[in-house]
Coordinates of C-alpha atoms in Angstrom, one line a residue:
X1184 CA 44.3 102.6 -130.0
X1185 CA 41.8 102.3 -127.3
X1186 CA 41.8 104.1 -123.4
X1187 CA 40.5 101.2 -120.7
X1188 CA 39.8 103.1 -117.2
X1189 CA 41.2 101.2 -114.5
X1190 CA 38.2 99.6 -113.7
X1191 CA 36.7 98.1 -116.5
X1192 CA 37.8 94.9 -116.1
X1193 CA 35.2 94.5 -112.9
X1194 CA 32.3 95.8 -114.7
X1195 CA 29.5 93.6 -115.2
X1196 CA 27.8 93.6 -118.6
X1197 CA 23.4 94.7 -118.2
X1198 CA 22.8 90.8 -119.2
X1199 CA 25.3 90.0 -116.9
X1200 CA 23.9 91.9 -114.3
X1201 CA 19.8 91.0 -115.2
X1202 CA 21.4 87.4 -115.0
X1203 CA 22.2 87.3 -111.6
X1204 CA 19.5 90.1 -110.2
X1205 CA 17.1 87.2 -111.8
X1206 CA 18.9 84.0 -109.8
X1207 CA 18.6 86.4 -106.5
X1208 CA 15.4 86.9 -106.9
X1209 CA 14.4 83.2 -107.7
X1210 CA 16.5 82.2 -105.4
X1211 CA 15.1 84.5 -102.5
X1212 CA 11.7 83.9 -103.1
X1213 CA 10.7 80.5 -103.7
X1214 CA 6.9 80.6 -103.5
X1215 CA 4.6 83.7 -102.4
X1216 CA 1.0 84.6 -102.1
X1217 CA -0.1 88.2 -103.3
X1218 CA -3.5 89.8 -103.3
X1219 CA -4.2 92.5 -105.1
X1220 CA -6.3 93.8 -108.5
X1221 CA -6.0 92.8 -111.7
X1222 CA -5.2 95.6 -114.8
X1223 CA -3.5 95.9 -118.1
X1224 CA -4.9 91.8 -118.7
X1225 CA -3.8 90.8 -121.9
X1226 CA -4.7 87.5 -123.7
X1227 CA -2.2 86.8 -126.5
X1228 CA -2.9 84.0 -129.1
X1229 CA -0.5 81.5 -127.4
X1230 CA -2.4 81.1 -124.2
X1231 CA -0.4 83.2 -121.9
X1232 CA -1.9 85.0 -119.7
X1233 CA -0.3 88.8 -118.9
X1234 CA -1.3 91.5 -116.5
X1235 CA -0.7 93.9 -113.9
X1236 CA -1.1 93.5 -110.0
X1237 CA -1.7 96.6 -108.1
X1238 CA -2.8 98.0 -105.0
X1239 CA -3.8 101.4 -103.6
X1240 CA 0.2 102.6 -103.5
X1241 CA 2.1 100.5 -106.1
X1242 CA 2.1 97.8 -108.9
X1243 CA 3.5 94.5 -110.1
X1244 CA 3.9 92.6 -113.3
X1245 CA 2.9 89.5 -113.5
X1246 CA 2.5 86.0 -115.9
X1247 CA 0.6 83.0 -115.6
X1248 CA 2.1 80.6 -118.7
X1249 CA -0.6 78.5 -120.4
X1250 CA -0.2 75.6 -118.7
X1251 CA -0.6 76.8 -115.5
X1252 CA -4.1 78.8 -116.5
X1253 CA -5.7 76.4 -117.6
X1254 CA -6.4 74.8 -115.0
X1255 CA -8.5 77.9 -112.9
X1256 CA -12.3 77.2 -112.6
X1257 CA -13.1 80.9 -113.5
X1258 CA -11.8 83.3 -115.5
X1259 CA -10.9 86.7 -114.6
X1260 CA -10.7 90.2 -116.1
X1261 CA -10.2 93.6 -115.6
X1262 CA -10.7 94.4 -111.9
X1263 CA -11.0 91.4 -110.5
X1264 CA -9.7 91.3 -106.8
X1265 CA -7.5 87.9 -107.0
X1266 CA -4.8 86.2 -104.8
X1267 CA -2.1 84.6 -106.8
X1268 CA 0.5 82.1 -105.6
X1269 CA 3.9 83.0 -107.6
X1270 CA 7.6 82.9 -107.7
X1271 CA 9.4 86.4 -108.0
X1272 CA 11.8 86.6 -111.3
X1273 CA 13.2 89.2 -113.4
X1274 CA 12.3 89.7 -117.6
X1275 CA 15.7 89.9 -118.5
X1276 CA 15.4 91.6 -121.8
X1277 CA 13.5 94.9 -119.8
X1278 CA 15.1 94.2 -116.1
X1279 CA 12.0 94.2 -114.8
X1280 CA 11.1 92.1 -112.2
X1281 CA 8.2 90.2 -112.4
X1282 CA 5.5 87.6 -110.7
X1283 CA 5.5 84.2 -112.4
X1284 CA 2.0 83.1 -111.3
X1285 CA 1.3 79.3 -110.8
X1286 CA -2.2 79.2 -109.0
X1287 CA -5.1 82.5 -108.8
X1288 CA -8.2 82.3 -106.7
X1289 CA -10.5 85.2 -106.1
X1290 CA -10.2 87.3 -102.9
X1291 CA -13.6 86.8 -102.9
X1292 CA -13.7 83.4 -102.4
X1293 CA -10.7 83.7 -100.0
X1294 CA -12.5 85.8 -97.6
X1295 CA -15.8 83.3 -97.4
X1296 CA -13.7 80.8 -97.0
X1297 CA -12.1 82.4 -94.2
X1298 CA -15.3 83.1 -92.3
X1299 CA -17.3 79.9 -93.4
X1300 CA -14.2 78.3 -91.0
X1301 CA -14.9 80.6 -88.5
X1302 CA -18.4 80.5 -88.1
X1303 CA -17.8 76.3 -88.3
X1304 CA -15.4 76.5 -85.1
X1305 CA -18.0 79.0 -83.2
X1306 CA -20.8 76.9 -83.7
X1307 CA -19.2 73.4 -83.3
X1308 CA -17.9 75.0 -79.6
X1309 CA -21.5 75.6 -78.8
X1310 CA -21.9 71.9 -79.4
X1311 CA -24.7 72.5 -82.3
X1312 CA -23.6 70.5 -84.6
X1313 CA -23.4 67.5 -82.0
X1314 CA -25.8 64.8 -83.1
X1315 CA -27.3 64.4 -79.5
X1316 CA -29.1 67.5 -80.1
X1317 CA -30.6 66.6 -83.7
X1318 CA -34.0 65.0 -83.9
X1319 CA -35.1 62.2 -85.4
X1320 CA -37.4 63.0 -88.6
X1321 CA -41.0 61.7 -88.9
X1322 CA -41.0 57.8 -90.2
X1323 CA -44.3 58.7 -92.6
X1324 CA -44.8 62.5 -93.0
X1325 CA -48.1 63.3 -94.4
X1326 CA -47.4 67.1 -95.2
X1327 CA -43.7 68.7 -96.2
X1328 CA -42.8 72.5 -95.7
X1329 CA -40.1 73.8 -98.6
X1330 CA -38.4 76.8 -97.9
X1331 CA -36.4 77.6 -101.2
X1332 CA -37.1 80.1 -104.5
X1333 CA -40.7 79.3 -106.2
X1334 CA -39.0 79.2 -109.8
X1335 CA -35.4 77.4 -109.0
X1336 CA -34.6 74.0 -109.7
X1337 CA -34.7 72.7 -106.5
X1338 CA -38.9 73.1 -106.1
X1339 CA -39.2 71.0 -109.9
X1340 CA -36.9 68.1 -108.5
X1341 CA -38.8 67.9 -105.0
X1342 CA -42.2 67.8 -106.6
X1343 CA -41.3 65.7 -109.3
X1344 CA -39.9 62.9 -106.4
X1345 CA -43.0 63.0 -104.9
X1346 CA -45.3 62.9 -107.9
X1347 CA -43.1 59.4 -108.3
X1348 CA -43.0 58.3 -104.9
X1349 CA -45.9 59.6 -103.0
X1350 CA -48.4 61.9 -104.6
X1351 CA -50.9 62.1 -102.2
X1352 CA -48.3 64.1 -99.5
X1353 CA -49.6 67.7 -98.7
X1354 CA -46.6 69.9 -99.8
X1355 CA -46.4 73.7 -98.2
X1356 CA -44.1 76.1 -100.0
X1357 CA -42.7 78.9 -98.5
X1358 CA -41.2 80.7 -100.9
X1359 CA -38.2 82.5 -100.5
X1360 CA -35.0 84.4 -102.4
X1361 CA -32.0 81.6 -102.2
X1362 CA -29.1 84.1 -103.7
X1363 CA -28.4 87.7 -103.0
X1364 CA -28.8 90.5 -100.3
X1365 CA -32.3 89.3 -99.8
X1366 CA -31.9 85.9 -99.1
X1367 CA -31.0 85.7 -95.5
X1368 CA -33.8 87.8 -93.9
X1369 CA -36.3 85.8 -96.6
X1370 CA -35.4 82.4 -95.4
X1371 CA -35.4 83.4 -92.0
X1372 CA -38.8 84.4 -92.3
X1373 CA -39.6 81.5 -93.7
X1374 CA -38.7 79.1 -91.6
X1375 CA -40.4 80.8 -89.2
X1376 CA -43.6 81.7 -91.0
X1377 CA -43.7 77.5 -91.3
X1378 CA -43.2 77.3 -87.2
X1379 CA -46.3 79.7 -86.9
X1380 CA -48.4 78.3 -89.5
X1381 CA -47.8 74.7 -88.0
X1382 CA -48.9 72.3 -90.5
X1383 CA -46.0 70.6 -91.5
X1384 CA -44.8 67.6 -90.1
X1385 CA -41.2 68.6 -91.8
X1386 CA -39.1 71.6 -93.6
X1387 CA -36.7 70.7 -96.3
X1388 CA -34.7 74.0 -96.2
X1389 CA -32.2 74.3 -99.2
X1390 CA -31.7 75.3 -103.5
X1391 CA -30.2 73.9 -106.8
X1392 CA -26.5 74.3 -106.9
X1393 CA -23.9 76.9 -107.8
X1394 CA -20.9 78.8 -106.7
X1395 CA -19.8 79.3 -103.3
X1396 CA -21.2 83.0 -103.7
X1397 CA -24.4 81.9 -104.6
X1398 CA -24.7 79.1 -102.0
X1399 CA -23.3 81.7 -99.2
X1400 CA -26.7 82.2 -97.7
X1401 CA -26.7 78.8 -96.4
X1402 CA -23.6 79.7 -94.7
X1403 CA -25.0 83.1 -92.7
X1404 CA -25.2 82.7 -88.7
X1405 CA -28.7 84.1 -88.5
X1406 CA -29.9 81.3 -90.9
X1407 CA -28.3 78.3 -89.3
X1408 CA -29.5 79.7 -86.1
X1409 CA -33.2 79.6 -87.7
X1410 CA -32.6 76.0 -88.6
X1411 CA -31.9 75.6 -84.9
X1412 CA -34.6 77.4 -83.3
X1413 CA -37.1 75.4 -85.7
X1414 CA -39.6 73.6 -83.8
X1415 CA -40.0 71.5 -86.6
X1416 CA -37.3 69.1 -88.2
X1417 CA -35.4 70.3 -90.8
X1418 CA -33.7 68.5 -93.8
X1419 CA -30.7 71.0 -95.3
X1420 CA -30.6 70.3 -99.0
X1421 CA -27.9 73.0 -100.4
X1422 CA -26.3 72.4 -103.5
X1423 CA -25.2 69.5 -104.8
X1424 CA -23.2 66.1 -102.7
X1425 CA -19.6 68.1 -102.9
X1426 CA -21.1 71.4 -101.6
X1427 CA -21.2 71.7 -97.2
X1428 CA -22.7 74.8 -95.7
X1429 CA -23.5 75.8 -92.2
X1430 CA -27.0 74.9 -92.7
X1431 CA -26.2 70.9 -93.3
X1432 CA -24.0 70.7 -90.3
X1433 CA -26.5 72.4 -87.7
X1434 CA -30.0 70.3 -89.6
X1435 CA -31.5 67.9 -88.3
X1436 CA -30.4 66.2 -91.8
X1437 CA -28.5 66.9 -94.4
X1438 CA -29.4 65.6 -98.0
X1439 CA -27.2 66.0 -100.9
X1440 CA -29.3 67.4 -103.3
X1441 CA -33.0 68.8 -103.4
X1442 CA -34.5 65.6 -104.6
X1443 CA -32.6 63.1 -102.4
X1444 CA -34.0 65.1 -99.3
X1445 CA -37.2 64.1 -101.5
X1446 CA -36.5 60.8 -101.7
X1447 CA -35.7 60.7 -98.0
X1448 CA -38.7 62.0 -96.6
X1449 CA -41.1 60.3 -98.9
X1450 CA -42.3 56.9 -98.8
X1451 CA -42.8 54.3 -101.9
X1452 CA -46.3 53.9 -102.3
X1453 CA -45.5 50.5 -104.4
X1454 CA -44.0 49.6 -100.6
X1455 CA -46.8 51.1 -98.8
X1456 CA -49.1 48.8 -101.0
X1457 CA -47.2 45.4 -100.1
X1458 CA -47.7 46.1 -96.4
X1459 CA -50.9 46.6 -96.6
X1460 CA -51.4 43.6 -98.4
X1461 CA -48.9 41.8 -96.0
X1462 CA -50.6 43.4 -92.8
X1463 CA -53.9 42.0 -94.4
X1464 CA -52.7 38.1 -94.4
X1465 CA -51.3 38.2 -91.4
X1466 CA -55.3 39.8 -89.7
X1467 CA -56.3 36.5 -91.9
X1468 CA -53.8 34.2 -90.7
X1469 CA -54.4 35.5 -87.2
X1470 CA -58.4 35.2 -87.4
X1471 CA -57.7 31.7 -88.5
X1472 CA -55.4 30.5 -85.9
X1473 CA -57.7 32.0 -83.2
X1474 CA -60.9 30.0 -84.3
X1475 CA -58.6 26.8 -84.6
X1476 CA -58.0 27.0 -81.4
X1477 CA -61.4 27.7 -79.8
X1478 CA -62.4 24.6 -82.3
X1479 CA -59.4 22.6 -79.8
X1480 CA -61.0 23.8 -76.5
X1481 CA -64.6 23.1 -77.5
X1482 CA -63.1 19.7 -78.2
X1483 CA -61.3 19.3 -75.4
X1484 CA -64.4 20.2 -72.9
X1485 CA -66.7 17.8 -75.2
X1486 CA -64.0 15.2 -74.3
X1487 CA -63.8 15.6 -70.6
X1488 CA -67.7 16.2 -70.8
X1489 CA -68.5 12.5 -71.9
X1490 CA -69.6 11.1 -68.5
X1491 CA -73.0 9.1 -67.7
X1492 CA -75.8 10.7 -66.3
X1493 CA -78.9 13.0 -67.5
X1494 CA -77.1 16.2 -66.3
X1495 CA -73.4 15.4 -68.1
X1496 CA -75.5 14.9 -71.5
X1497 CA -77.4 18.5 -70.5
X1498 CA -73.8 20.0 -70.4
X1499 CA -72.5 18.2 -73.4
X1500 CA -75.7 19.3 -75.3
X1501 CA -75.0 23.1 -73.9
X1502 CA -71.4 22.7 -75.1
X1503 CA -72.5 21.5 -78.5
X1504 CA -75.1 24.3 -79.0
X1505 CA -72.5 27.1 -77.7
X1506 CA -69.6 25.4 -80.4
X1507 CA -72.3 25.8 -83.0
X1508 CA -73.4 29.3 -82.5
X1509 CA -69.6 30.0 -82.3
X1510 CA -69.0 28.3 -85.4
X1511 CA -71.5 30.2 -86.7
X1512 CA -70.6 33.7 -85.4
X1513 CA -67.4 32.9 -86.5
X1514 CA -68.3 32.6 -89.9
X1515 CA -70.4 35.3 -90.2
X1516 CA -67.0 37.2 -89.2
X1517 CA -65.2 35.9 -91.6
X1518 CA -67.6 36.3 -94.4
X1519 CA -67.8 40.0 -93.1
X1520 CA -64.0 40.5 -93.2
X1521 CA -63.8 38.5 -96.2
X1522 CA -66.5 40.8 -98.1
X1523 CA -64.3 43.7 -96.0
X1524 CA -61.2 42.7 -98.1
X1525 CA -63.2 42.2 -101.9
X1526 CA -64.2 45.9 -101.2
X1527 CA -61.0 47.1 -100.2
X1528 CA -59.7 45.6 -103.0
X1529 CA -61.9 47.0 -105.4
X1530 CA -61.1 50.7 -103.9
X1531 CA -57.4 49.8 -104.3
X1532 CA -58.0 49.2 -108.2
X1533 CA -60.8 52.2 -108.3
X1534 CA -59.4 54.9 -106.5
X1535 CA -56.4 57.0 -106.6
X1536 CA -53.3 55.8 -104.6
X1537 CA -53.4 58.4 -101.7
X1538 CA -56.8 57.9 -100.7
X1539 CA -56.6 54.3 -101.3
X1540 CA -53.8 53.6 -99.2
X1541 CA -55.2 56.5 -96.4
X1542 CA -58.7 53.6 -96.6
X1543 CA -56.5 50.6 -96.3
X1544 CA -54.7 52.1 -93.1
X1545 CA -58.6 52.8 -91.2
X1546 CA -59.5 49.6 -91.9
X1547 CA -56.6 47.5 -90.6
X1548 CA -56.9 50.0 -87.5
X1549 CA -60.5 49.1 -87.2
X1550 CA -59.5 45.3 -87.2
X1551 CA -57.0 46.1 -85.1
X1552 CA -59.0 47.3 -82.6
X1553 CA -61.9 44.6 -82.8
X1554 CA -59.0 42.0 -82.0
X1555 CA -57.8 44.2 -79.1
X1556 CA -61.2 44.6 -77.7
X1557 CA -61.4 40.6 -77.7
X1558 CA -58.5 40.7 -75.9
X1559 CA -59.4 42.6 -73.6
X1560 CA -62.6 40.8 -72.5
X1561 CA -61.0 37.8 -72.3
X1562 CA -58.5 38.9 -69.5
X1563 CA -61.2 41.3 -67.7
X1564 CA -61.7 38.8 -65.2
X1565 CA -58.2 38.6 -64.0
X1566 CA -58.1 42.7 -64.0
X1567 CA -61.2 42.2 -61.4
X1568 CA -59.0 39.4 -59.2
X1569 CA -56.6 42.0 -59.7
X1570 CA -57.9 44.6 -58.6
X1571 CA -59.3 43.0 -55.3
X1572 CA -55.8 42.2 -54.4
X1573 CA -54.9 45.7 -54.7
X1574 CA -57.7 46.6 -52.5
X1575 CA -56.4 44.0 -50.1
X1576 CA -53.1 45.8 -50.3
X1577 CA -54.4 48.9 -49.6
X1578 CA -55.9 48.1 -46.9
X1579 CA -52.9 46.9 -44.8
X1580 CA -50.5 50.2 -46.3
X1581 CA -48.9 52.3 -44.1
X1582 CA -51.2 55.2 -45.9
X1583 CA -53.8 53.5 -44.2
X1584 CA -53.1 54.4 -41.0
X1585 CA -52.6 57.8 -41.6
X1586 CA -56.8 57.4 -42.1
X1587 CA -56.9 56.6 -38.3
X1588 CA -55.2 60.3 -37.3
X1589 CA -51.9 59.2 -37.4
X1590 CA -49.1 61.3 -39.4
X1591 CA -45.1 60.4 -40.8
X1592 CA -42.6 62.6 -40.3
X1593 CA -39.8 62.5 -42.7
X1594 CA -36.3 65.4 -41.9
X1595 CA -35.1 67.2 -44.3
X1596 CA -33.2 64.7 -45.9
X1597 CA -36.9 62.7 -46.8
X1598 CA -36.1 59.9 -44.5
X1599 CA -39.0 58.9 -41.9
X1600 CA -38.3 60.0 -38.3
X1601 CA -38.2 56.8 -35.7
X1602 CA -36.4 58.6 -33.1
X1603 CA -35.7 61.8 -32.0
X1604 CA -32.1 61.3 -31.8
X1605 CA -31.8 62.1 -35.6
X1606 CA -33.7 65.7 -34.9
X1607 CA -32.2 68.9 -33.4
X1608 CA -34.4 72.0 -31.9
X1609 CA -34.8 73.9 -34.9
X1610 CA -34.3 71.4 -37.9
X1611 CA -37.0 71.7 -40.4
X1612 CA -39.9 68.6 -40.8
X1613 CA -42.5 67.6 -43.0
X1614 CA -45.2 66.4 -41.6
X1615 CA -47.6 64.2 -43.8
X1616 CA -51.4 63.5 -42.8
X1617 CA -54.3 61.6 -44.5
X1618 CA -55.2 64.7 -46.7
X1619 CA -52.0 66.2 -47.9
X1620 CA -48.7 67.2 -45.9
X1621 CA -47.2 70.6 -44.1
X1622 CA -43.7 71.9 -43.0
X1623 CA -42.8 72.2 -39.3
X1624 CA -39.9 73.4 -37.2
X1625 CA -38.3 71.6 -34.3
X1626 CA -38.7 73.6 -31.2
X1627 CA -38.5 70.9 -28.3
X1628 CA -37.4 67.4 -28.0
X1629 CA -38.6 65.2 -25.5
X1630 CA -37.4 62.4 -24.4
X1631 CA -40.1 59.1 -24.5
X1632 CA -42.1 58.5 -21.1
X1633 CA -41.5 54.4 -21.3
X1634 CA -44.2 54.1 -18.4
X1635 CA -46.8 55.8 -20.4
X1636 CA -49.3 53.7 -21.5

């Protein structure tokens, strides 16, 4: 025979209770965040993941399920200072309660995050980031500063760009630590060791890629306020085309990698050689058009030259000689420019592409030059009718007069004085004479004597 106490009927069994402690507890907290440090990290062979959470004053078990750790981009251990997103459940068969962890990111990452956002918000209210600010980079730069480590990645990719592109560029490096403790005062100095040294037409400031730790210098105040106080144009080049720092929002450009900030500063030599080549027909074409056309005038004036009489046949004679010594001269010019091109483009075969291309540019400025010279002389005589009207100008200006002792009185608002009712005893004048102008204070008006003479 058994003995029941009077209130066994109410009691709850321990899975009963467990049961409904768990539901509460699911049920209360849906979704949490918790930071704290890993221990006790276990690894079992079917994936799950199973640790302790702990802080300076208590502790927490926790499990991430397999299909839910898999998905993390890093993978962490013992120590490890993490911030788990987790629902808050009870192991029934210990009544313990439990995290059941669905996402972990470190704290570390947390916390840049936090103050890369921060740093954005300060700078953008500043307005640096606005591109009003930003400068425009040189079209063809013929020397590149690189401020980035000496044995990364990011110096091999640059250089070999331009070995491709543009060989004959003067590249400057100014070498500096990209990752650690160091990094931040070295690629401060940097930049500014390029500023002093001033022979770079443009910095490309930047390294390879990596982690958000590793990339964190890029994200430091005092370096994006180096960018800024660059006097020469900087291209940010941090990373890879998913990573942003501080440093591409405040440059003058941002490139996504290392070698597309080469490939954006550089210019195709295969492109460089076509314009030459394009800029030398058209000096041909131009050469051409311009002796057709002093052939049409000489024709013209032998036309209207064909009139009776010893002196017409004179002028006609005169015209003929000067159309044949033009002809002539004209030749010669383009037998010189035509021997001009063969050689230059023997040295674009012959010599290397830089110095080749660095020839071709003289040259065309030389023609250039020539045809703006002709230019010029035809047109000097209207600059010397010109300039007779201007003196005729000049000579009836109201600065003219002030040659004759006269002076101009303008108030303090710069408007001239034409009657002393504008004026008041004490109102400050300026006073302008032939040679120069002074300041003057009212002390008397008088009124006009209309019978003076």
């Amino acid at each position: 025979m058994q003995l029941e106490t009077p209130n066994r009927s109410k009691a709850l069994s321990v899975s009963e209770l467990n049961r409904q402690v768990k539901s509460l507890l699911e049920n209360s907290f849906l979704s949490i965040r918790v930071i704290g440090e890993i221990s006790n990290f276990a690894r079992p062979a079917s994936g799950h993941w199973y640790f302790t959470l702990k802080d300076g004053g208590a502790q927490v078990r926790c499990a991430m399920f397999r299909g839910r750790n898999q998905n993390l981009n890093f993978r962490p251990k013992e120590g490890d200072q993490v911030v788990v997103t987790a629902r808050v459940s009870l192991y029934e068969g210990r009544g313990d309660y439990q995290l059941i962890c669905d996402r972990m990111e470190e704290d570390g990452i947390g916390r840049l995050q936090i103050a890369f956002e921060q740093l954005k918000r300060k700078l953008q209210a500043e307005g640096l980031f606005e591109s009003s600010r930003k400068r425009s980079l040189p079209a063809h730069p013929q020397s590149l500063g690189i401020v980035t480590s000496e044995t990364g990645a990011a110096i091999h990719d640059i250089l070999t760009v331009l070995k491709r592109r543009y060989p004959g560029m003067s590249v400057y490096l100014y070498p500096t630590p990209v990752q650690g403790n160091e990094a931040i005062d070295g690629i401060c100095r940097a930049i500014d060791l390029a500023n002093r040294d001033n022979r770079v037409d443009v910095l490309i400031v930047g390294r390879g890629g990596g982690s958000l730790e590793d990339l964190w210098a890029f994200n430091e105040e005092r370096v994006a306020r180096a960018i800024i106080a660059s006097a020469i144009p900087v291209v940010s080049a941090v990373g890879h085309e998913v990573d942003l720092s501080i440093s591409d929002l405040v440059a003058d450009q941002r490139a996504a990698t290392p070698s597309a900030a080469a490939e954006l500063l550089s210019p195709d030599q295969n492109e460089l050689r076509e314009s030459v080549r394009q800029r030398e027909r058209s000096l041909i074409q131009r050469w051409q058009w311009a002796l057709l056309r002093r052939q049409e005038q000489l024709d013209a004036i032998s036309k209207r030259l064909r009139h009776p009489g010893e002196k017409i046949r004179d002028r006609v004679q005169r015209v003929d000689e000067l159309e044949i010594r033009l002809k002539r001269a004209f030749d010669r010019l383009v037998e010189r420019k035509s021997v001009q091109l063969d050689h230059l483009q023997k040295q674009l075969i012959q010599q290397r592409p830089d110095r080749r291309i660095k020839q071709e540019q003289i040259n065309v400025q030389s023609l250039m030059q020539r045809l703006n010279k002709s230019i010029h002389n035809l047109i000097e005589m209207r600059k010397l009718s010109l300039a007779h009207q201007v003196n005729r100008l000049q000579d009836i200006s109201p600065l003219a007069t002030l040659e004759r002792g006269y002076a101009l009185v303008n108030d303090s608002q710069g408007q001239v004085v034409r009657n002393t009712d504008t004026l008041n005893p004490g109102d400050i004048v300026r006073v302008r004479v032939q040679h120069g102008s002074f300041r003057a204070q009212v002390n008397e008006i008088t009124e006009a004597d209309n019978g003076a003479s």
